[in-house]
Amino acid sequence: MDFWGVWRLVTPRDAWRLLKLLLRFPLFAYPTLSATIQCIRLCNAYFGRKHHKNNVANAFRHALWNFLIAAECKKWTRKNSKAVLWAELITNWHEDFSPNRDLARAMDLHNNEVGRNVFLGNGTVSKEEGITQLKLKLPDAIKIKTSDGLKKHTDRLVYIVDLK
């Protein structure tokens, strides 16, 4: 779906919440857009359109998106924690305005956190090193059937359906 297709789904309430977020963190709007474009381009290159399903490619995309948002926003702040807080707030907003079924939502939120944790654990590494670390998590990704126990896998990607 293109940008305008997605934007048409945003309700006035969601738009208001987004505006409040952007007013709170105005310097992060551009780096977030940049990170989002980078993420989609990289995932299209790695997986084609497969990253739009609830599979391991989608898990990687969510983790990468959060890592890249934090990495890009870090250029605009001195605090890793502020960049990570923004990444969490903006990607949680996205999950709220574009709701999934409960298990898919839990998967997305979990993988978002994995990406932020990679950034926090390696805030001084280059983007390329962070991307490599996330790629190394692909073979160890766990297929889930319920959201029970996700907290014990905080460093692993999770997915629902097999990559086809």
mmCIF file with all atom_site columns, C-alpha atoms in Angstrom:
data_model
loop_
_atom_site.group_PDB
_atom_site.id
_atom_site.type_symbol
_atom_site.label_atom_id
_atom_site.label_alt_id
_atom_site.label_comp_id
_atom_site.label_asym_id
_atom_site.label_entity_id
_atom_site.label_seq_id
_atom_site.pdbx_PDB_ins_code
_atom_site.Cartn_x
_atom_site.Cartn_y
_atom_site.Cartn_z
_atom_site.occupancy
_atom_site.B_iso_or_equiv
_atom_site.pdbx_formal_charge
_atom_site.auth_seq_id
_atom_site.auth_comp_id
_atom_site.auth_asym_id
_atom_site.auth_atom_id
_atom_site.pdbx_PDB_model_num
ATOM 1   C CA . MET A 1 1   ? 0.000  0.000   0.000  1.00 0.00 ? 1   MET A CA 1
ATOM 2   C CA . ASP A 1 2   ? 1.291  3.445   -0.814 1.00 0.00 ? 2   ASP A CA 1
ATOM 3   C CA . PHE A 1 3   ? 1.624  6.375   1.589  1.00 0.00 ? 3   PHE A CA 1
ATOM 4   C CA . TRP A 1 4   ? -1.728 7.919   0.655  1.00 0.00 ? 4   TRP A CA 1
ATOM 5   C CA . GLY A 1 5   ? -3.431 4.554   0.895  1.00 0.00 ? 5   GLY A CA 1
ATOM 6   C CA . VAL A 1 6   ? -2.133 4.178   4.436  1.00 0.00 ? 6   VAL A CA 1
ATOM 7   C CA . TRP A 1 7   ? -2.915 7.787   5.360  1.00 0.00 ? 7   TRP A CA 1
ATOM 8   C CA . ARG A 1 8   ? -6.573 7.320   4.343  1.00 0.00 ? 8   ARG A CA 1
ATOM 9   C CA . LEU A 1 9   ? -6.848 4.724   7.138  1.00 0.00 ? 9   LEU A CA 1
ATOM 10  C CA . VAL A 1 10  ? -5.842 7.236   9.821  1.00 0.00 ? 10  VAL A CA 1
ATOM 11  C CA . THR A 1 11  ? -8.815 8.410   11.870 1.00 0.00 ? 11  THR A CA 1
ATOM 12  C CA . PRO A 1 12  ? -9.008 11.968  13.238 1.00 0.00 ? 12  PRO A CA 1
ATOM 13  C CA . ARG A 1 13  ? -8.217 10.553  16.705 1.00 0.00 ? 13  ARG A CA 1
ATOM 14  C CA . ASP A 1 14  ? -5.123 8.764   15.341 1.00 0.00 ? 14  ASP A CA 1
ATOM 15  C CA . ALA A 1 15  ? -4.042 11.893  13.477 1.00 0.00 ? 15  ALA A CA 1
ATOM 16  C CA . TRP A 1 16  ? -4.387 13.923  16.688 1.00 0.00 ? 16  TRP A CA 1
ATOM 17  C CA . ARG A 1 17  ? -2.263 11.395  18.601 1.00 0.00 ? 17  ARG A CA 1
ATOM 18  C CA . LEU A 1 18  ? 0.369  11.532  15.860 1.00 0.00 ? 18  LEU A CA 1
ATOM 19  C CA . LEU A 1 19  ? 0.395  15.326  15.894 1.00 0.00 ? 19  LEU A CA 1
ATOM 20  C CA . LYS A 1 20  ? 0.877  15.328  19.681 1.00 0.00 ? 20  LYS A CA 1
ATOM 21  C CA . LEU A 1 21  ? 3.799  12.915  19.302 1.00 0.00 ? 21  LEU A CA 1
ATOM 22  C CA . LEU A 1 22  ? 5.386  15.041  16.597 1.00 0.00 ? 22  LEU A CA 1
ATOM 23  C CA . LEU A 1 23  ? 4.951  18.207  18.655 1.00 0.00 ? 23  LEU A CA 1
ATOM 24  C CA . ARG A 1 24  ? 6.636  16.469  21.590 1.00 0.00 ? 24  ARG A CA 1
ATOM 25  C CA . PHE A 1 25  ? 9.550  15.243  19.429 1.00 0.00 ? 25  PHE A CA 1
ATOM 26  C CA . PRO A 1 26  ? 9.618  17.574  16.392 1.00 0.00 ? 26  PRO A CA 1
ATOM 27  C CA . LEU A 1 27  ? 13.231 16.833  15.451 1.00 0.00 ? 27  LEU A CA 1
ATOM 28  C CA . PHE A 1 28  ? 12.458 13.148  14.999 1.00 0.00 ? 28  PHE A CA 1
ATOM 29  C CA . ALA A 1 29  ? 9.924  13.460  12.159 1.00 0.00 ? 29  ALA A CA 1
ATOM 30  C CA . TYR A 1 30  ? 12.486 13.542  9.342  1.00 0.00 ? 30  TYR A CA 1
ATOM 31  C CA . PRO A 1 31  ? 14.793 10.821  10.735 1.00 0.00 ? 31  PRO A CA 1
ATOM 32  C CA . THR A 1 32  ? 11.758 8.587   11.283 1.00 0.00 ? 32  THR A CA 1
ATOM 33  C CA . LEU A 1 33  ? 10.635 9.039   7.695  1.00 0.00 ? 33  LEU A CA 1
ATOM 34  C CA . SER A 1 34  ? 14.194 8.385   6.518  1.00 0.00 ? 34  SER A CA 1
ATOM 35  C CA . ALA A 1 35  ? 14.435 5.230   8.660  1.00 0.00 ? 35  ALA A CA 1
ATOM 36  C CA . THR A 1 36  ? 11.084 4.002   7.355  1.00 0.00 ? 36  THR A CA 1
ATOM 37  C CA . ILE A 1 37  ? 12.144 4.443   3.729  1.00 0.00 ? 37  ILE A CA 1
ATOM 38  C CA . GLN A 1 38  ? 15.487 2.727   4.399  1.00 0.00 ? 38  GLN A CA 1
ATOM 39  C CA . CYS A 1 39  ? 13.732 -0.152  6.139  1.00 0.00 ? 39  CYS A CA 1
ATOM 40  C CA . ILE A 1 40  ? 11.246 -0.779  3.331  1.00 0.00 ? 40  ILE A CA 1
ATOM 41  C CA . ARG A 1 41  ? 13.963 -0.570  0.665  1.00 0.00 ? 41  ARG A CA 1
ATOM 42  C CA . LEU A 1 42  ? 16.226 -2.998  2.526  1.00 0.00 ? 42  LEU A CA 1
ATOM 43  C CA . CYS A 1 43  ? 13.410 -5.463  3.224  1.00 0.00 ? 43  CYS A CA 1
ATOM 44  C CA . ASN A 1 44  ? 12.225 -5.313  -0.383 1.00 0.00 ? 44  ASN A CA 1
ATOM 45  C CA . ALA A 1 45  ? 15.799 -6.058  -1.466 1.00 0.00 ? 45  ALA A CA 1
ATOM 46  C CA . TYR A 1 46  ? 16.206 -8.942  1.007  1.00 0.00 ? 46  TYR A CA 1
ATOM 47  C CA . PHE A 1 47  ? 12.754 -10.508 0.835  1.00 0.00 ? 47  PHE A CA 1
ATOM 48  C CA . GLY A 1 48  ? 10.754 -9.025  -2.028 1.00 0.00 ? 48  GLY A CA 1
ATOM 49  C CA . ARG A 1 49  ? 7.103  -8.653  -0.965 1.00 0.00 ? 49  ARG A CA 1
ATOM 50  C CA . LYS A 1 50  ? 7.322  -11.525 1.533  1.00 0.00 ? 50  LYS A CA 1
ATOM 51  C CA . HIS A 1 51  ? 7.920  -9.172  4.455  1.00 0.00 ? 51  HIS A CA 1
ATOM 52  C CA . HIS A 1 52  ? 4.256  -8.103  4.346  1.00 0.00 ? 52  HIS A CA 1
ATOM 53  C CA . LYS A 1 53  ? 3.099  -11.414 5.873  1.00 0.00 ? 53  LYS A CA 1
ATOM 54  C CA . ASN A 1 54  ? 3.406  -12.535 9.523  1.00 0.00 ? 54  ASN A CA 1
ATOM 55  C CA . ASN A 1 55  ? 6.575  -14.491 8.774  1.00 0.00 ? 55  ASN A CA 1
ATOM 56  C CA . VAL A 1 56  ? 10.251 -14.247 9.709  1.00 0.00 ? 56  VAL A CA 1
ATOM 57  C CA . ALA A 1 57  ? 10.801 -11.560 7.049  1.00 0.00 ? 57  ALA A CA 1
ATOM 58  C CA . ASN A 1 58  ? 8.101  -9.454  8.734  1.00 0.00 ? 58  ASN A CA 1
ATOM 59  C CA . ALA A 1 59  ? 9.715  -10.081 12.123 1.00 0.00 ? 59  ALA A CA 1
ATOM 60  C CA . PHE A 1 60  ? 13.016 -8.828  10.729 1.00 0.00 ? 60  PHE A CA 1
ATOM 61  C CA . ARG A 1 61  ? 11.319 -5.780  9.202  1.00 0.00 ? 61  ARG A CA 1
ATOM 62  C CA . HIS A 1 62  ? 9.786  -4.732  12.518 1.00 0.00 ? 62  HIS A CA 1
ATOM 63  C CA . ALA A 1 63  ? 13.068 -5.144  14.392 1.00 0.00 ? 63  ALA A CA 1
ATOM 64  C CA . LEU A 1 64  ? 14.990 -3.343  11.648 1.00 0.00 ? 64  LEU A CA 1
ATOM 65  C CA . TRP A 1 65  ? 12.488 -0.487  11.557 1.00 0.00 ? 65  TRP A CA 1
ATOM 66  C CA . ASN A 1 66  ? 12.871 0.147   15.282 1.00 0.00 ? 66  ASN A CA 1
ATOM 67  C CA . PHE A 1 67  ? 16.653 -0.158  15.124 1.00 0.00 ? 67  PHE A CA 1
ATOM 68  C CA . LEU A 1 68  ? 16.846 2.295   12.213 1.00 0.00 ? 68  LEU A CA 1
ATOM 69  C CA . ILE A 1 69  ? 14.456 4.796   13.814 1.00 0.00 ? 69  ILE A CA 1
ATOM 70  C CA . ALA A 1 70  ? 16.564 4.812   16.967 1.00 0.00 ? 70  ALA A CA 1
ATOM 71  C CA . ALA A 1 71  ? 19.814 5.030   14.971 1.00 0.00 ? 71  ALA A CA 1
ATOM 72  C CA . GLU A 1 72  ? 18.567 7.898   12.794 1.00 0.00 ? 72  GLU A CA 1
ATOM 73  C CA . CYS A 1 73  ? 17.064 9.789   15.729 1.00 0.00 ? 73  CYS A CA 1
ATOM 74  C CA . LYS A 1 74  ? 20.262 9.346   17.727 1.00 0.00 ? 74  LYS A CA 1
ATOM 75  C CA . LYS A 1 75  ? 21.852 11.766  15.273 1.00 0.00 ? 75  LYS A CA 1
ATOM 76  C CA . TRP A 1 76  ? 19.464 14.437  16.618 1.00 0.00 ? 76  TRP A CA 1
ATOM 77  C CA . THR A 1 77  ? 19.854 13.779  20.351 1.00 0.00 ? 77  THR A CA 1
ATOM 78  C CA . ARG A 1 78  ? 22.633 12.906  22.758 1.00 0.00 ? 78  ARG A CA 1
ATOM 79  C CA . LYS A 1 79  ? 20.573 10.317  24.585 1.00 0.00 ? 79  LYS A CA 1
ATOM 80  C CA . ASN A 1 80  ? 20.102 6.781   23.322 1.00 0.00 ? 80  ASN A CA 1
ATOM 81  C CA . SER A 1 81  ? 17.172 6.482   25.713 1.00 0.00 ? 81  SER A CA 1
ATOM 82  C CA . LYS A 1 82  ? 15.337 9.389   24.053 1.00 0.00 ? 82  LYS A CA 1
ATOM 83  C CA . ALA A 1 83  ? 15.833 7.900   20.574 1.00 0.00 ? 83  ALA A CA 1
ATOM 84  C CA . VAL A 1 84  ? 14.570 4.529   21.809 1.00 0.00 ? 84  VAL A CA 1
ATOM 85  C CA . LEU A 1 85  ? 11.600 6.084   23.596 1.00 0.00 ? 85  LEU A CA 1
ATOM 86  C CA . TRP A 1 86  ? 10.611 7.806   20.352 1.00 0.00 ? 86  TRP A CA 1
ATOM 87  C CA . ALA A 1 87  ? 11.006 4.575   18.370 1.00 0.00 ? 87  ALA A CA 1
ATOM 88  C CA . GLU A 1 88  ? 8.724  2.826   20.849 1.00 0.00 ? 88  GLU A CA 1
ATOM 89  C CA . LEU A 1 89  ? 6.118  5.606   20.887 1.00 0.00 ? 89  LEU A CA 1
ATOM 90  C CA . ILE A 1 90  ? 5.911  6.008   17.112 1.00 0.00 ? 90  ILE A CA 1
ATOM 91  C CA . THR A 1 91  ? 5.836  2.281   16.329 1.00 0.00 ? 91  THR A CA 1
ATOM 92  C CA . ASN A 1 92  ? 3.255  1.677   19.084 1.00 0.00 ? 92  ASN A CA 1
ATOM 93  C CA . TRP A 1 93  ? 1.184  4.462   17.519 1.00 0.00 ? 93  TRP A CA 1
ATOM 94  C CA . HIS A 1 94  ? 1.480  2.635   14.194 1.00 0.00 ? 94  HIS A CA 1
ATOM 95  C CA . GLU A 1 95  ? 0.274  -0.615  15.784 1.00 0.00 ? 95  GLU A CA 1
ATOM 96  C CA . ASP A 1 96  ? -2.680 1.225   17.329 1.00 0.00 ? 96  ASP A CA 1
ATOM 97  C CA . PHE A 1 97  ? -3.815 2.944   14.122 1.00 0.00 ? 97  PHE A CA 1
ATOM 98  C CA . SER A 1 98  ? -3.266 -0.147  11.994 1.00 0.00 ? 98  SER A CA 1
ATOM 99  C CA . PRO A 1 99  ? -4.512 -2.913  14.274 1.00 0.00 ? 99  PRO A CA 1
ATOM 100 C CA . ASN A 1 100 ? -3.797 -6.585  13.728 1.00 0.00 ? 100 ASN A CA 1
ATOM 101 C CA . ARG A 1 101 ? -5.250 -9.638  15.355 1.00 0.00 ? 101 ARG A CA 1
ATOM 102 C CA . ASP A 1 102 ? -4.009 -10.112 18.912 1.00 0.00 ? 102 ASP A CA 1
ATOM 103 C CA . LEU A 1 103 ? -1.245 -12.601 18.104 1.00 0.00 ? 103 LEU A CA 1
ATOM 104 C CA . ALA A 1 104 ? 0.055  -10.606 15.136 1.00 0.00 ? 104 ALA A CA 1
ATOM 105 C CA . ARG A 1 105 ? 0.054  -7.450  17.266 1.00 0.00 ? 105 ARG A CA 1
ATOM 106 C CA . ALA A 1 106 ? 1.957  -9.214  20.057 1.00 0.00 ? 106 ALA A CA 1
ATOM 107 C CA . MET A 1 107 ? 4.446  -10.491 17.472 1.00 0.00 ? 107 MET A CA 1
ATOM 108 C CA . ASP A 1 108 ? 4.967  -7.018  16.001 1.00 0.00 ? 108 ASP A CA 1
ATOM 109 C CA . LEU A 1 109 ? 5.386  -5.364  19.395 1.00 0.00 ? 109 LEU A CA 1
ATOM 110 C CA . HIS A 1 110 ? 7.832  -8.070  20.459 1.00 0.00 ? 110 HIS A CA 1
ATOM 111 C CA . ASN A 1 111 ? 9.948  -7.734  17.322 1.00 0.00 ? 111 ASN A CA 1
ATOM 112 C CA . ASN A 1 112 ? 9.880  -3.943  17.632 1.00 0.00 ? 112 ASN A CA 1
ATOM 113 C CA . GLU A 1 113 ? 11.385 -4.367  21.096 1.00 0.00 ? 113 GLU A CA 1
ATOM 114 C CA . VAL A 1 114 ? 14.062 -6.721  19.769 1.00 0.00 ? 114 VAL A CA 1
ATOM 115 C CA . GLY A 1 115 ? 15.184 -4.017  17.339 1.00 0.00 ? 115 GLY A CA 1
ATOM 116 C CA . ARG A 1 116 ? 15.293 -1.375  20.060 1.00 0.00 ? 116 ARG A CA 1
ATOM 117 C CA . ASN A 1 117 ? 17.247 -3.729  22.305 1.00 0.00 ? 117 ASN A CA 1
ATOM 118 C CA . VAL A 1 118 ? 19.815 -4.311  19.567 1.00 0.00 ? 118 VAL A CA 1
ATOM 119 C CA . PHE A 1 119 ? 20.217 -0.549  19.330 1.00 0.00 ? 119 PHE A CA 1
ATOM 120 C CA . LEU A 1 120 ? 20.499 -0.117  23.105 1.00 0.00 ? 120 LEU A CA 1
ATOM 121 C CA . GLY A 1 121 ? 22.998 -2.928  23.401 1.00 0.00 ? 121 GLY A CA 1
ATOM 122 C CA . ASN A 1 122 ? 25.023 -1.553  20.532 1.00 0.00 ? 122 ASN A CA 1
ATOM 123 C CA . GLY A 1 123 ? 24.273 2.156   20.384 1.00 0.00 ? 123 GLY A CA 1
ATOM 124 C CA . THR A 1 124 ? 27.747 2.954   19.162 1.00 0.00 ? 124 THR A CA 1
ATOM 125 C CA . VAL A 1 125 ? 27.903 0.431   16.302 1.00 0.00 ? 125 VAL A CA 1
ATOM 126 C CA . SER A 1 126 ? 27.282 1.473   12.744 1.00 0.00 ? 126 SER A CA 1
ATOM 127 C CA . LYS A 1 127 ? 23.955 0.885   11.051 1.00 0.00 ? 127 LYS A CA 1
ATOM 128 C CA . GLU A 1 128 ? 25.596 -1.805  8.945  1.00 0.00 ? 128 GLU A CA 1
ATOM 129 C CA . GLU A 1 129 ? 26.751 -3.680  12.058 1.00 0.00 ? 129 GLU A CA 1
ATOM 130 C CA . GLY A 1 130 ? 23.289 -3.398  13.600 1.00 0.00 ? 130 GLY A CA 1
ATOM 131 C CA . ILE A 1 131 ? 21.681 -4.712  10.425 1.00 0.00 ? 131 ILE A CA 1
ATOM 132 C CA . THR A 1 132 ? 24.155 -7.600  10.413 1.00 0.00 ? 132 THR A CA 1
ATOM 133 C CA . GLN A 1 133 ? 23.283 -8.398  14.044 1.00 0.00 ? 133 GLN A CA 1
ATOM 134 C CA . LEU A 1 134 ? 19.601 -8.470  13.160 1.00 0.00 ? 134 LEU A CA 1
ATOM 135 C CA . LYS A 1 135 ? 20.252 -10.705 10.141 1.00 0.00 ? 135 LYS A CA 1
ATOM 136 C CA . LEU A 1 136 ? 22.085 -13.105 12.445 1.00 0.00 ? 136 LEU A CA 1
ATOM 137 C CA . LYS A 1 137 ? 18.875 -13.430 14.462 1.00 0.00 ? 137 LYS A CA 1
ATOM 138 C CA . LEU A 1 138 ? 16.916 -14.798 11.478 1.00 0.00 ? 138 LEU A CA 1
ATOM 139 C CA . PRO A 1 139 ? 17.977 -18.465 11.804 1.00 0.00 ? 139 PRO A CA 1
ATOM 140 C CA . ASP A 1 140 ? 17.097 -18.454 15.522 1.00 0.00 ? 140 ASP A CA 1
ATOM 141 C CA . ALA A 1 141 ? 13.634 -16.923 15.085 1.00 0.00 ? 141 ALA A CA 1
ATOM 142 C CA . ILE A 1 142 ? 10.848 -18.776 16.876 1.00 0.00 ? 142 ILE A CA 1
ATOM 143 C CA . LYS A 1 143 ? 7.496  -19.688 15.384 1.00 0.00 ? 143 LYS A CA 1
ATOM 144 C CA . ILE A 1 144 ? 4.738  -18.913 17.897 1.00 0.00 ? 144 ILE A CA 1
ATOM 145 C CA . LYS A 1 145 ? 1.140  -20.040 18.259 1.00 0.00 ? 145 LYS A CA 1
ATOM 146 C CA . THR A 1 146 ? 0.292  -17.952 21.340 1.00 0.00 ? 146 THR A CA 1
ATOM 147 C CA . SER A 1 147 ? 1.714  -14.847 22.942 1.00 0.00 ? 147 SER A CA 1
ATOM 148 C CA . ASP A 1 148 ? 2.422  -16.747 26.152 1.00 0.00 ? 148 ASP A CA 1
ATOM 149 C CA . GLY A 1 149 ? 6.090  -16.760 26.998 1.00 0.00 ? 149 GLY A CA 1
ATOM 150 C CA . LEU A 1 150 ? 7.176  -13.990 24.626 1.00 0.00 ? 150 LEU A CA 1
ATOM 151 C CA . LYS A 1 151 ? 8.934  -12.234 27.514 1.00 0.00 ? 151 LYS A CA 1
ATOM 152 C CA . LYS A 1 152 ? 11.404 -15.106 27.868 1.00 0.00 ? 152 LYS A CA 1
ATOM 153 C CA . HIS A 1 153 ? 12.532 -14.582 24.260 1.00 0.00 ? 153 HIS A CA 1
ATOM 154 C CA . THR A 1 154 ? 13.395 -10.871 24.431 1.00 0.00 ? 154 THR A CA 1
ATOM 155 C CA . ASP A 1 155 ? 16.473 -11.304 22.249 1.00 0.00 ? 155 ASP A CA 1
ATOM 156 C CA . ARG A 1 156 ? 14.868 -13.493 19.568 1.00 0.00 ? 156 ARG A CA 1
ATOM 157 C CA . LEU A 1 157 ? 12.639 -12.668 16.639 1.00 0.00 ? 157 LEU A CA 1
ATOM 158 C CA . VAL A 1 158 ? 9.240  -14.354 16.586 1.00 0.00 ? 158 VAL A CA 1
ATOM 159 C CA . TYR A 1 159 ? 6.846  -15.096 13.721 1.00 0.00 ? 159 TYR A CA 1
ATOM 160 C CA . ILE A 1 160 ? 3.511  -16.777 13.092 1.00 0.00 ? 160 ILE A CA 1
ATOM 161 C CA . VAL A 1 161 ? 3.618  -18.295 9.596  1.00 0.00 ? 161 VAL A CA 1
ATOM 162 C CA . ASP A 1 162 ? 6.428  -19.928 7.658  1.00 0.00 ? 162 ASP A CA 1
ATOM 163 C CA . LEU A 1 163 ? 8.227  -18.000 4.949  1.00 0.00 ? 163 LEU A CA 1
ATOM 164 C CA . LYS A 1 164 ? 6.957  -19.119 1.550  1.00 0.00 ? 164 LYS A CA 1
#
